[in-house]
GROMACS .gro file of C-alpha atoms in nm:
model
  492
    1MET     CA    1   1.403  -4.041   4.319
    2THR     CA    2   1.312  -3.779   4.059
    3THR     CA    3   1.447  -3.539   3.931
    4LYS     CA    4   1.282  -3.161   3.893
    5GLY     CA    5   1.437  -2.859   3.733
    6GLY     CA    6   1.822  -2.926   3.839
    7VAL     CA    7   1.703  -3.011   4.173
    8VAL     CA    8   1.684  -3.404   4.296
    9THR     CA    9   1.402  -3.539   4.512
   10GLN     CA   10   1.418  -3.821   4.713
   11GLU     CA   11   1.114  -3.961   4.847
   12PHE     CA   12   1.129  -4.145   5.183
   13SER     CA   13   0.881  -4.422   5.204
   14ALA     CA   14   0.702  -4.446   5.536
   15ALA     CA   15   0.746  -4.823   5.603
   16PHE     CA   16   0.717  -5.078   5.860
   17SER     CA   17   0.428  -4.971   6.046
   18THR     CA   18   0.413  -5.048   6.397
   19VAL     CA   19   0.203  -5.051   6.716
   20ALA     CA   20   0.376  -4.830   6.935
   21GLY     CA   21   0.598  -4.624   6.687
   22GLU     CA   22   0.586  -4.417   6.363
   23PRO     CA   23   0.657  -4.558   6.048
   24ALA     CA   24   0.975  -4.627   5.963
   25GLY     CA   25   1.014  -4.398   5.659
   26VAL     CA   26   0.927  -4.139   5.856
   27VAL     CA   27   1.216  -4.201   6.108
   28TRP     CA   28   1.439  -4.214   5.821
   29ASN     CA   29   1.285  -3.849   5.692
   30LYS     CA   30   1.363  -3.704   6.017
   31VAL     CA   31   1.711  -3.833   6.024
   32CYS     CA   32   1.767  -3.680   5.691
   33VAL     CA   33   1.658  -3.344   5.737
   34VAL     CA   34   1.918  -3.331   6.047
   35LEU     CA   35   2.216  -3.515   5.839
   36LYS     CA   36   2.106  -3.280   5.556
   37ARG     CA   37   2.161  -2.939   5.753
   38GLU     CA   38   2.493  -3.069   5.895
   39LEU     CA   39   2.678  -3.241   5.609
   40GLY     CA   40   2.583  -2.976   5.344
   41ASP     CA   41   2.387  -2.997   5.044
   42ALA     CA   42   2.719  -3.188   4.821
   43ALA     CA   43   2.781  -3.412   5.058
   44PHE     CA   44   2.423  -3.530   5.156
   45GLY     CA   45   2.289  -3.539   4.797
   46SER     CA   46   2.632  -3.739   4.690
   47TRP     CA   47   2.623  -3.977   4.934
   48ILE     CA   48   2.277  -4.014   5.153
   49ALA     CA   49   2.058  -3.918   4.919
   50PRO     CA   50   2.062  -4.203   4.673
   51ALA     CA   51   2.024  -4.459   4.949
   52ALA     CA   52   1.696  -4.634   5.047
   53LEU     CA   53   1.540  -4.777   5.336
   54ARG     CA   54   1.428  -5.157   5.324
   55GLU     CA   55   1.314  -5.430   5.578
   56GLY     CA   56   1.556  -5.687   5.602
   57GLN     CA   57   1.524  -6.115   5.629
   58ALA     CA   58   1.510  -6.050   6.021
   59GLY     CA   59   1.249  -5.756   6.009
   60ASP     CA   60   1.510  -5.497   6.083
   61VAL     CA   61   1.557  -5.191   5.902
   62VAL     CA   62   1.839  -5.170   5.653
   63VAL     CA   63   1.999  -4.848   5.492
   64VAL     CA   64   2.107  -4.982   5.131
   65THR     CA   65   2.314  -4.800   4.912
   66PRO     CA   66   2.358  -4.828   4.542
   67THR     CA   67   2.739  -4.883   4.567
   68GLY     CA   68   2.948  -5.030   4.753
   69ILE     CA   69   3.170  -4.705   4.764
   70ALA     CA   70   2.886  -4.499   4.897
   71ARG     CA   71   2.833  -4.773   5.159
   72ASP     CA   72   3.237  -4.754   5.282
   73TRP     CA   73   3.150  -4.352   5.267
   74ILE     CA   74   2.857  -4.344   5.505
   75ARG     CA   75   3.007  -4.625   5.717
   76ARG     CA   76   3.363  -4.433   5.746
   77SER     CA   77   3.220  -4.083   5.780
   78ALA     CA   78   2.856  -4.036   5.841
   79TRP     CA   79   2.738  -4.369   5.998
   80ARG     CA   80   2.785  -4.297   6.387
   81ARG     CA   81   2.565  -3.977   6.321
   82VAL     CA   82   2.310  -4.168   6.143
   83SER     CA   83   2.294  -4.440   6.426
   84GLU     CA   84   2.225  -4.133   6.702
   85LEU     CA   85   2.002  -3.964   6.512
   86TRP     CA   86   1.797  -4.285   6.466
   87ALA     CA   87   1.790  -4.389   6.817
   88ALA     CA   88   1.658  -4.038   6.913
   89ASN     CA   89   1.393  -4.046   6.707
   90ASP     CA   90   1.241  -4.424   6.665
   91PRO     CA   91   1.050  -4.477   7.016
   92THR     CA   92   1.087  -4.858   6.910
   93ALA     CA   93   1.432  -4.885   6.893
   94ARG     CA   94   1.435  -5.099   6.549
   95ARG     CA   95   1.799  -5.200   6.482
   96LEU     CA   96   1.941  -5.017   6.174
   97ASP     CA   97   2.198  -5.203   5.932
   98LEU     CA   98   2.403  -5.078   5.630
   99LYS     CA   99   2.448  -5.267   5.322
  100SER     CA  100   2.511  -5.189   4.967
  101ARG     CA  101   2.277  -5.303   4.714
  102LEU     CA  102   2.459  -5.626   4.594
  103GLU     CA  103   2.484  -5.707   4.958
  104PHE     CA  104   2.130  -5.699   5.045
  105GLU     CA  105   2.008  -5.901   4.713
  106ALA     CA  106   2.249  -6.158   4.825
  107ALA     CA  107   2.112  -6.191   5.167
  108GLY     CA  108   1.772  -6.255   4.997
  109GLY     CA  109   1.580  -5.880   5.045
  110ALA     CA  110   1.394  -5.748   4.814
  111VAL     CA  111   1.483  -5.393   4.668
  112SER     CA  112   1.166  -5.331   4.555
  113ALA     CA  113   0.944  -5.148   4.817
  114PRO     CA  114   0.763  -5.389   5.001
  115ALA     CA  115   0.383  -5.425   5.006
  116SER     CA  116   0.354  -5.324   5.368
  117TYR     CA  117   0.452  -4.965   5.242
  118GLU     CA  118   0.145  -4.740   5.307
  119ALA     CA  119   0.241  -4.380   5.260
  120LYS     CA  120   0.488  -4.146   5.144
  121ALA     CA  121   0.669  -3.856   5.344
  122GLU     CA  122   0.703  -3.534   5.222
  123PRO     CA  123   0.967  -3.503   5.008
  124ILE     CA  124   1.286  -3.401   5.053
  125GLU     CA  125   1.488  -3.139   4.799
  126ILE     CA  126   1.849  -3.186   4.755
  127VAL     CA  127   2.073  -2.944   4.537
  128LEU     CA  128   2.240  -3.170   4.288
  129PRO     CA  129   2.626  -3.238   4.434
  130VAL     CA  130   2.907  -2.999   4.350
  131SER     CA  131   3.138  -3.293   4.383
  132SER     CA  132   3.117  -3.679   4.508
  133ASP     CA  133   3.490  -3.646   4.643
  134VAL     CA  134   3.516  -3.285   4.799
  135PRO     CA  135   3.334  -3.123   5.059
  136ALA     CA  136   3.078  -2.880   5.058
  137LEU     CA  137   3.240  -2.506   5.007
  138THR     CA  138   3.015  -2.375   5.266
  139PRO     CA  139   2.925  -2.653   5.498
  140ALA     CA  140   2.641  -2.592   5.754
  141ALA     CA  141   2.751  -2.444   6.108
  142GLY     CA  142   2.870  -2.690   6.304
  143ALA     CA  143   2.930  -2.955   6.012
  144LYS     CA  144   3.265  -3.083   5.972
  145ALA     CA  145   3.412  -3.195   5.625
  146SER     CA  146   3.519  -3.589   5.559
  147PRO     CA  147   3.824  -3.670   5.651
  148VAL     CA  148   3.843  -3.881   5.299
  149GLN     CA  149   3.788  -3.582   5.074
  150GLY     CA  150   4.136  -3.473   5.042
  151LEU     CA  151   4.125  -3.138   4.957
  152GLN     CA  152   4.303  -2.900   5.209
  153GLU     CA  153   4.145  -2.582   5.296
  154ARG     CA  154   4.493  -2.394   5.312
  155PHE     CA  155   4.567  -2.509   4.956
  156THR     CA  156   4.425  -2.232   4.793
  157PHE     CA  157   4.554  -1.942   4.540
  158ASP     CA  158   4.570  -1.702   4.803
  159THR     CA  159   4.841  -1.863   4.970
  160PHE     CA  160   5.029  -2.006   4.677
  161VAL     CA  161   5.320  -1.788   4.628
  162PRO     CA  162   5.415  -1.733   4.264
  163GLY     CA  163   5.753  -1.655   4.115
  164PRO     CA  164   5.950  -1.737   3.814
  165ALA     CA  165   5.988  -2.107   3.879
  166ASN     CA  166   5.605  -2.155   3.881
  167GLU     CA  167   5.468  -1.842   3.720
  168PHE     CA  168   5.326  -2.035   3.389
  169ALA     CA  169   5.201  -2.308   3.591
  170HIS     CA  170   5.042  -2.086   3.853
  171ALA     CA  171   4.868  -1.894   3.517
  172VAL     CA  172   4.775  -2.237   3.339
  173ALA     CA  173   4.630  -2.357   3.675
  174ARG     CA  174   4.398  -2.021   3.738
  175ARG     CA  175   4.307  -2.065   3.358
  176VAL     CA  176   4.165  -2.413   3.413
  177ALA     CA  177   3.989  -2.307   3.730
  178SER     CA  178   3.824  -1.992   3.561
  179TRP     CA  179   3.644  -2.245   3.290
  180ALA     CA  180   3.762  -2.041   3.006
  181ASP     CA  181   3.741  -2.179   2.686
  182GLY     CA  182   4.028  -2.232   2.459
  183HIS     CA  183   4.225  -2.476   2.701
  184PHE     CA  184   4.438  -2.772   2.665
  185ASN     CA  185   4.344  -3.103   2.762
  186PRO     CA  186   4.469  -3.271   2.961
  187VAL     CA  187   4.695  -3.059   3.166
  188LEU     CA  188   4.988  -3.197   3.349
  189PHE     CA  189   5.187  -3.024   3.658
  190HIS     CA  190   5.491  -3.201   3.717
  191GLY     CA  191   5.813  -3.147   3.914
  192PRO     CA  192   5.992  -3.346   4.209
  193TYR     CA  193   5.803  -3.349   4.528
  194GLY     CA  194   5.786  -3.021   4.723
  195PHE     CA  195   5.774  -2.832   4.423
  196GLY     CA  196   5.425  -2.693   4.511
  197LYS     CA  197   5.224  -2.934   4.294
  198THR     CA  198   4.955  -3.044   4.515
  199HIS     CA  199   4.919  -2.698   4.659
  200LEU     CA  200   4.828  -2.574   4.280
  201LEU     CA  201   4.627  -2.892   4.217
  202ASN     CA  202   4.398  -2.810   4.539
  203ALA     CA  203   4.386  -2.438   4.435
  204LEU     CA  204   4.245  -2.505   4.115
  205ALA     CA  205   4.004  -2.715   4.292
  206TRP     CA  206   3.837  -2.476   4.513
  207GLU     CA  207   3.882  -2.211   4.286
  208ALA     CA  208   3.676  -2.421   3.998
  209MET     CA  209   3.399  -2.493   4.273
  210ARG     CA  210   3.388  -2.097   4.374
  211GLN     CA  211   3.355  -2.000   3.991
  212ALA     CA  212   3.107  -2.277   3.926
  213PRO     CA  213   2.920  -2.434   4.198
  214THR     CA  214   2.662  -2.638   3.976
  215LYS     CA  215   2.967  -2.802   3.813
  216ARG     CA  216   3.114  -3.164   3.921
  217VAL     CA  217   3.453  -3.123   4.049
  218VAL     CA  218   3.602  -3.399   4.145
  219TYR     CA  219   3.965  -3.446   4.315
  220LEU     CA  220   4.137  -3.778   4.378
  221THR     CA  221   4.527  -3.874   4.485
  222ALA     CA  222   4.622  -4.157   4.269
  223GLU     CA  223   4.641  -4.361   4.596
  224ARG     CA  224   4.251  -4.308   4.624
  225PHE     CA  225   4.196  -4.397   4.256
  226LEU     CA  226   4.365  -4.706   4.272
  227SER     CA  227   4.206  -4.804   4.598
  228THR     CA  228   3.869  -4.729   4.515
  229PHE     CA  229   3.917  -4.911   4.196
  230VAL     CA  230   4.015  -5.202   4.335
  231ARG     CA  231   3.705  -5.186   4.571
  232ALA     CA  232   3.488  -5.126   4.322
  233VAL     CA  233   3.612  -5.453   4.152
  234MET     CA  234   3.569  -5.636   4.446
  235ASP     CA  235   3.223  -5.562   4.487
  236ARG     CA  236   3.150  -5.574   4.126
  237GLN     CA  237   3.056  -5.220   4.105
  238THR     CA  238   3.313  -5.094   3.833
  239ALA     CA  239   2.990  -4.967   3.641
  240ALA     CA  240   2.902  -4.726   3.925
  241PHE     CA  241   3.313  -4.651   3.962
  242LYS     CA  242   3.341  -4.530   3.603
  243GLU     CA  243   3.002  -4.340   3.617
  244GLU     CA  244   3.139  -4.196   3.913
  245LEU     CA  245   3.425  -4.072   3.742
  246ARG     CA  246   3.312  -4.007   3.362
  247GLY     CA  247   3.046  -3.775   3.517
  248ALA     CA  248   3.276  -3.508   3.626
  249ASP     CA  249   3.310  -3.165   3.459
  250LEU     CA  250   3.678  -3.151   3.587
  251LEU     CA  251   3.868  -3.433   3.713
  252ILE     CA  252   4.181  -3.373   3.905
  253ILE     CA  253   4.441  -3.673   4.000
  254ASP     CA  254   4.747  -3.598   4.245
  255ASP     CA  255   5.106  -3.795   4.173
  256VAL     CA  256   4.975  -3.991   3.865
  257HIS     CA  257   5.317  -4.160   3.820
  258PHE     CA  258   5.205  -4.403   4.126
  259ILE     CA  259   4.938  -4.566   3.889
  260ALA     CA  260   5.215  -4.650   3.642
  261GLY     CA  261   5.299  -5.037   3.615
  262LYS     CA  262   4.966  -5.134   3.738
  263GLN     CA  263   4.812  -5.259   3.439
  264SER     CA  264   4.410  -5.287   3.488
  265SER     CA  265   4.416  -4.914   3.643
  266GLN     CA  266   4.603  -4.766   3.372
  267GLU     CA  267   4.357  -4.938   3.167
  268GLU     CA  268   4.088  -4.788   3.316
  269LEU     CA  269   4.232  -4.442   3.390
  270PHE     CA  270   4.321  -4.464   2.990
  271HIS     CA  271   3.956  -4.508   2.892
  272THR     CA  272   3.833  -4.289   3.183
  273LEU     CA  273   4.061  -4.000   3.026
  274THR     CA  274   3.960  -4.038   2.673
  275ALA     CA  275   3.609  -4.041   2.747
  276LEU     CA  276   3.611  -3.695   2.934
  277VAL     CA  277   3.840  -3.548   2.635
  278GLU     CA  278   3.631  -3.672   2.384
  279ASP     CA  279   3.304  -3.529   2.563
  280GLY     CA  280   3.489  -3.191   2.646
  281ARG     CA  281   3.488  -3.239   3.014
  282ARG     CA  282   3.851  -3.080   3.186
  283VAL     CA  283   4.088  -3.352   3.359
  284VAL     CA  284   4.451  -3.208   3.564
  285PHE     CA  285   4.698  -3.424   3.653
  286SER     CA  286   5.026  -3.425   3.850
  287SER     CA  287   5.325  -3.614   3.862
  288ASP     CA  288   5.698  -3.630   4.011
  289ARG     CA  289   5.805  -3.614   3.602
  290ALA     CA  290   5.743  -3.531   3.240
  291PRO     CA  291   5.544  -3.814   3.060
  292ALA     CA  292   5.862  -3.925   2.847
  293ALA     CA  293   6.021  -3.993   3.167
  294MET     CA  294   5.738  -4.273   3.291
  295THR     CA  295   5.897  -4.521   3.088
  296GLU     CA  296   5.724  -4.795   3.294
  297MET     CA  297   5.335  -4.611   3.274
  298ASP     CA  298   5.121  -4.809   2.943
  299ALA     CA  299   5.264  -4.636   2.611
  300ARG     CA  300   4.850  -4.533   2.547
  301LEU     CA  301   4.807  -4.343   2.837
  302ARG     CA  302   5.185  -4.151   2.829
  303SER     CA  303   5.095  -4.072   2.523
  304HIS     CA  304   4.771  -3.895   2.578
  305LEU     CA  305   4.929  -3.710   2.906
  306GLN     CA  306   5.179  -3.572   2.652
  307ALA     CA  307   4.917  -3.471   2.402
  308GLY     CA  308   4.796  -3.206   2.642
  309LEU     CA  309   4.978  -2.895   2.816
  310VAL     CA  310   5.275  -3.048   3.001
  311CYS     CA  311   5.372  -2.771   3.278
  312GLY     CA  312   5.690  -2.824   3.481
  313LEU     CA  313   5.742  -2.649   3.800
  314GLU     CA  314   6.124  -2.544   3.853
  315PRO     CA  315   6.297  -2.545   4.186
  316ALA     CA  316   6.195  -2.239   4.403
  317ASP     CA  317   6.483  -1.939   4.332
  318ARG     CA  318   6.582  -1.750   4.600
  319ALA     CA  319   6.348  -1.454   4.581
  320LEU     CA  320   6.059  -1.702   4.556
  321ARG     CA  321   6.180  -1.888   4.883
  322ILE     CA  322   6.199  -1.566   5.074
  323GLY     CA  323   5.872  -1.474   4.934
  324ILE     CA  324   5.720  -1.829   5.127
  325LEU     CA  325   5.927  -1.742   5.416
  326GLU     CA  326   5.710  -1.401   5.472
  327ARG     CA  327   5.396  -1.586   5.356
  328LYS     CA  328   5.421  -1.852   5.620
  329LEU     CA  329   5.518  -1.599   5.858
  330GLN     CA  330   5.192  -1.419   5.791
  331ALA     CA  331   5.029  -1.752   5.881
  332LEU     CA  332   5.215  -1.834   6.162
  333SER     CA  333   5.082  -1.493   6.310
  334ARG     CA  334   4.723  -1.547   6.243
  335GLN     CA  335   4.760  -1.905   6.377
  336HIS     CA  336   4.961  -1.824   6.730
  337GLY     CA  337   4.838  -1.505   6.791
  338PHE     CA  338   5.179  -1.285   6.774
  339ASP     CA  339   5.381  -1.131   6.531
  340PRO     CA  340   5.649  -1.336   6.435
  341THR     CA  341   5.934  -1.207   6.237
  342LEU     CA  342   6.319  -1.309   6.163
  343ARG     CA  343   6.655  -1.124   6.180
  344THR     CA  344   6.745  -1.060   5.808
  345GLU     CA  345   7.072  -1.315   5.807
  346VAL     CA  346   6.829  -1.575   5.970
  347MET     CA  347   6.580  -1.511   5.691
  348ASN     CA  348   6.846  -1.532   5.436
  349PHE     CA  349   6.998  -1.863   5.605
  350LEU     CA  350   6.682  -2.061   5.576
  351ALA     CA  351   6.622  -1.965   5.219
  352ASP     CA  352   7.007  -2.045   5.120
  353ARG     CA  353   7.001  -2.348   5.335
  354PHE     CA  354   6.660  -2.517   5.184
  355THR     CA  355   6.667  -2.492   4.827
  356ASP     CA  356   6.537  -2.812   4.705
  357SER     CA  357   6.199  -2.854   4.889
  358VAL     CA  358   5.957  -2.584   5.003
  359ARG     CA  359   5.845  -2.812   5.228
  360GLU     CA  360   6.173  -2.861   5.409
  361LEU     CA  361   6.171  -2.490   5.389
  362GLU     CA  362   5.877  -2.465   5.612
  363GLY     CA  363   5.947  -2.767   5.824
  364ALA     CA  364   6.234  -2.560   5.912
  365LEU     CA  365   6.020  -2.277   6.002
  366ASN     CA  366   5.794  -2.469   6.209
  367THR     CA  367   6.076  -2.603   6.419
  368LEU     CA  368   6.201  -2.279   6.487
  369SER     CA  369   5.843  -2.130   6.591
  370ALA     CA  370   5.776  -2.451   6.814
  371ARG     CA  371   6.094  -2.417   6.972
  372ALA     CA  372   6.120  -1.994   7.059
  373GLY     CA  373   5.778  -1.937   7.033
  374GLU     CA  374   5.742  -1.521   7.058
  375GLY     CA  375   6.093  -1.533   7.087
  376VAL     CA  376   6.161  -1.675   6.749
  377SER     CA  377   6.226  -1.287   6.631
  378ARG     CA  378   6.541  -1.282   6.880
  379LEU     CA  379   6.697  -1.608   6.745
  380THR     CA  380   7.048  -1.540   6.606
  381LEU     CA  381   7.179  -1.703   6.336
  382ASP     CA  382   7.403  -1.929   6.538
  383GLU     CA  383   7.110  -2.012   6.738
  384VAL     CA  384   6.915  -2.126   6.452
  385GLN     CA  385   7.195  -2.320   6.340
  386ALA     CA  386   7.202  -2.505   6.621
  387ILE     CA  387   6.810  -2.532   6.652
  388LEU     CA  388   6.821  -2.724   6.332
  389ARG     CA  389   7.115  -2.900   6.291
  390PRO     CA  390   6.945  -3.194   6.422
  391HIS     CA  391   6.696  -3.179   6.165
  392LEU     CA  392   6.896  -3.131   5.878
  393ARG     CA  393   6.844  -3.384   5.612
  394ALA     CA  394   6.980  -3.692   5.718
  395GLY     CA  395   7.252  -3.855   5.467
  396GLU     CA  396   7.297  -3.551   5.292
  397LYS     CA  397   7.692  -3.492   5.164
  398ARG     CA  398   7.902  -3.311   5.435
  399ILE     CA  399   8.047  -3.004   5.280
  400THR     CA  400   8.394  -2.904   5.393
  401ILE     CA  401   8.561  -2.569   5.359
  402ASP     CA  402   8.828  -2.721   5.151
  403ASP     CA  403   8.505  -2.849   4.892
  404ILE     CA  404   8.403  -2.486   4.908
  405GLN     CA  405   8.745  -2.333   4.830
  406LYS     CA  406   8.749  -2.589   4.511
  407ALA     CA  407   8.399  -2.523   4.368
  408THR     CA  408   8.454  -2.140   4.444
  409ALA     CA  409   8.800  -2.131   4.238
  410GLU     CA  410   8.675  -2.377   3.986
  411HIS     CA  411   8.372  -2.161   3.922
  412TYR     CA  412   8.566  -1.829   3.881
  413GLY     CA  413   8.864  -1.967   3.669
  414MET     CA  414   9.134  -1.918   3.943
  415LYS     CA  415   9.333  -2.141   4.148
  416GLN     CA  416   9.248  -2.262   4.515
  417ALA     CA  417   9.574  -2.113   4.655
  418ASP     CA  418   9.454  -1.774   4.553
  419LEU     CA  419   9.199  -1.788   4.762
  420LEU     CA  420   9.443  -1.813   5.088
  421SER     CA  421   9.661  -1.566   4.951
  422GLU     CA  422   9.710  -1.202   5.055
  423ARG     CA  423   9.637  -1.041   4.729
  424ARG     CA  424   9.346  -0.816   4.748
  425ASN     CA  425   9.247  -0.723   4.369
  426ARG     CA  426   8.872  -0.730   4.310
  427ALA     CA  427   8.901  -1.056   4.104
  428ILE     CA  428   9.011  -1.231   4.369
  429ALA     CA  429   8.873  -1.058   4.669
  430ARG     CA  430   8.495  -1.093   4.581
  431PRO     CA  431   8.561  -1.475   4.523
  432ARG     CA  432   8.710  -1.477   4.856
  433GLN     CA  433   8.440  -1.326   4.994
  434ALA     CA  434   8.194  -1.519   4.849
  435ALA     CA  435   8.368  -1.855   4.956
  436MET     CA  436   8.354  -1.736   5.315
  437TRP     CA  437   8.013  -1.673   5.304
  438LEU     CA  438   7.944  -2.001   5.151
  439ALA     CA  439   8.142  -2.150   5.431
  440LYS     CA  440   7.950  -1.963   5.666
  441GLN     CA  441   7.614  -2.102   5.527
  442LEU     CA  442   7.704  -2.439   5.427
  443THR     CA  443   7.861  -2.534   5.734
  444THR     CA  444   7.887  -2.538   6.113
  445ARG     CA  445   8.263  -2.370   6.139
  446SER     CA  446   8.269  -2.081   6.383
  447LEU     CA  447   8.430  -1.734   6.214
  448PRO     CA  448   8.751  -1.783   6.366
  449ASP     CA  449   8.753  -2.122   6.212
  450ILE     CA  450   8.671  -2.018   5.898
  451GLY     CA  451   8.953  -1.753   5.902
  452ARG     CA  452   9.187  -1.973   5.978
  453ARG     CA  453   9.109  -2.189   5.686
  454PHE     CA  454   9.160  -1.895   5.439
  455GLY     CA  455   9.508  -1.796   5.504
  456GLY     CA  456   9.500  -1.715   5.894
  457ARG     CA  457   9.234  -1.425   5.837
  458ASP     CA  458   9.105  -1.308   6.212
  459HIS     CA  459   8.725  -1.365   6.232
  460THR     CA  460   8.645  -0.983   6.175
  461THR     CA  461   8.751  -1.035   5.831
  462VAL     CA  462   8.537  -1.348   5.773
  463LEU     CA  463   8.239  -1.118   5.912
  464HIS     CA  464   8.290  -0.843   5.711
  465ALA     CA  465   8.309  -1.078   5.399
  466VAL     CA  466   7.987  -1.232   5.517
  467ARG     CA  467   7.807  -0.877   5.548
  468ARG     CA  468   7.956  -0.773   5.244
  469ILE     CA  469   7.823  -1.066   5.011
  470GLU     CA  470   7.473  -1.027   5.160
  471ALA     CA  471   7.434  -0.644   5.098
  472LEU     CA  472   7.553  -0.708   4.737
  473ARG     CA  473   7.337  -1.007   4.687
  474ALA     CA  474   7.028  -0.805   4.708
  475GLU     CA  475   7.133  -0.544   4.402
  476ASP     CA  476   7.334  -0.783   4.229
  477PRO     CA  477   7.148  -1.079   4.043
  478ALA     CA  478   7.493  -1.210   3.899
  479LEU     CA  479   7.647  -1.297   4.230
  480SER     CA  480   7.302  -1.423   4.387
  481GLN     CA  481   7.330  -1.660   4.043
  482ASP     CA  482   7.688  -1.749   4.110
  483LEU     CA  483   7.618  -1.856   4.469
  484GLU     CA  484   7.320  -2.067   4.389
  485THR     CA  485   7.514  -2.252   4.109
  486ILE     CA  486   7.791  -2.319   4.347
  487THR     CA  487   7.594  -2.435   4.617
  488ARG     CA  488   7.385  -2.704   4.378
  489LYS     CA  489   7.709  -2.819   4.260
  490LEU     CA  490   7.842  -2.875   4.615
  491ARG     CA  491   7.518  -3.061   4.721
  492GLY     CA  492   7.536  -3.259   4.410
   0.00000   0.00000   0.00000
C-alpha cells in the first residue's frame, strides 16, 4: 500500500492462477471495486483497503487484516457482502476465509506475497478516511451505515434546542466543531442522564466532519472503548489500538465515567489523552458528574479532565422543555405525514410533569402519538393523564394534596390553614390558586375532589384557579419560578 498526494493506493496482487478461473487477486479487485462504492470511501479506506489477500495452508484464499479489530469489523459489518461478491465473481468457487495477521502467522501462513504471484491488477485509489469509527457523511446510494459506528443521524445541531440551561455548553460544542483556534483541551460536558450530553457530542462530531472532511474524527462510547481495548489486549494488538486512537484529530468519548475504577483502561485513556493534548489534537468527553465528584477515577486522569474546560448542563427550564416538545412535534409531523399539535393545557402538563429528563419528556410524547395517532391534537388533559398514568416513573414519591398545601404554605411564609380559609386578599388568594394548580398537575384528583380539600370549594373555583395560573405563568417569571421550586421540593 503506497501513498500519493493524500490518496492511499492499494495494490491487489493477482495471485493463485488457476486453469479454469481468473487469478484470485483479480477477483478480489472486482470485489473491492463494488465494496468501495457501497460502503463509501471512509469505511472502505479504514477497514477493507488495509487488508491483503493471501494463500492459506490448505490452498484456500484468506483475507488478512492488520489487526483483530479490523477483522472483527469486517466480519460483523461486511463479511456477508464480501462472500456474496466473491462467489459471484469467482467461477472456480474457491473458499474465502478471514483472519487477522496474527492468526494467519500462527497458522503457518506467509505474510509476504507468495512466489506464484505473477501480475498486479490495476490499483484502486482510496481517499484517506475521515474516521475509523463513524460512517461516511455521504455514503453511496443504497449503502447502509455500520450498526457499530455509534453516531445517530437525528442528533445534530439543527435538532438540538438551546436554552439557558445548556446555552454555554452548546456554544462550546459549536466552537470545538468549527476547529477554531484558542480552544480549551480537553472539554468535558457533564450532567445527569437525559440532559442532552449524547445529543451534543453527536452533533459536535457531525459538524466537525462537515467542516473539515479531511480530518479524522473518532467517536466512541466508554463501553466501546473498554470492549475494544480488552479485545486488543487479548489479540495482542494494543499497539494498533493506540495508533488508532492517537491518530485522531478529534477524539470524542461519551460517558467516560464508566471507565472509572478499571485500572488498565484508565491507564490507557490517560496516556492517550496526554499524547493527543501534547500533539495539539482535540479531545471531548462527557460524564454524569463533574471530575471532582469522580472519586473512584485515577487521580492523574481526573486531574487532566479538570485541567481543560468543564461545562455543566443544567436541568431544562420550562421554556426549554416547551421548545423541545415543539421540535419533537415537528419531527413527528415529518415522520408520520400528519400535523400533530397539542392543546395548550396538555403541552403545559407535559412540560411541568416531566422536569428531570428530556428523554422522559420525549418518551411521554411518543406514547401519546402512538396511542392517539392523528387524534393526538384532540386529546384532553384528563385523557392524557389517563394514558400516561401507567407510564409515569415507577417508585416515584406519591404526592398528596396535603403535601402540596404544606409546601406551598411554607414557600410563601404562611400557614396551611390560610389556604383553606375564606380569606380572599391577594397575599393568600394567589398562593391558594397556585396550590390548586399544583394539585391538578401533580395528582390524579378530580376538580371536585381538589375543591373539597381546599375548604369545600366547588369545581368551578378550582377550574378558574388553574386557568388563572396558566395565564399568569406566561407573563410572570417570578410565579413560574415559584411553581418550579415547589414542584422540585415535592419530588425530593
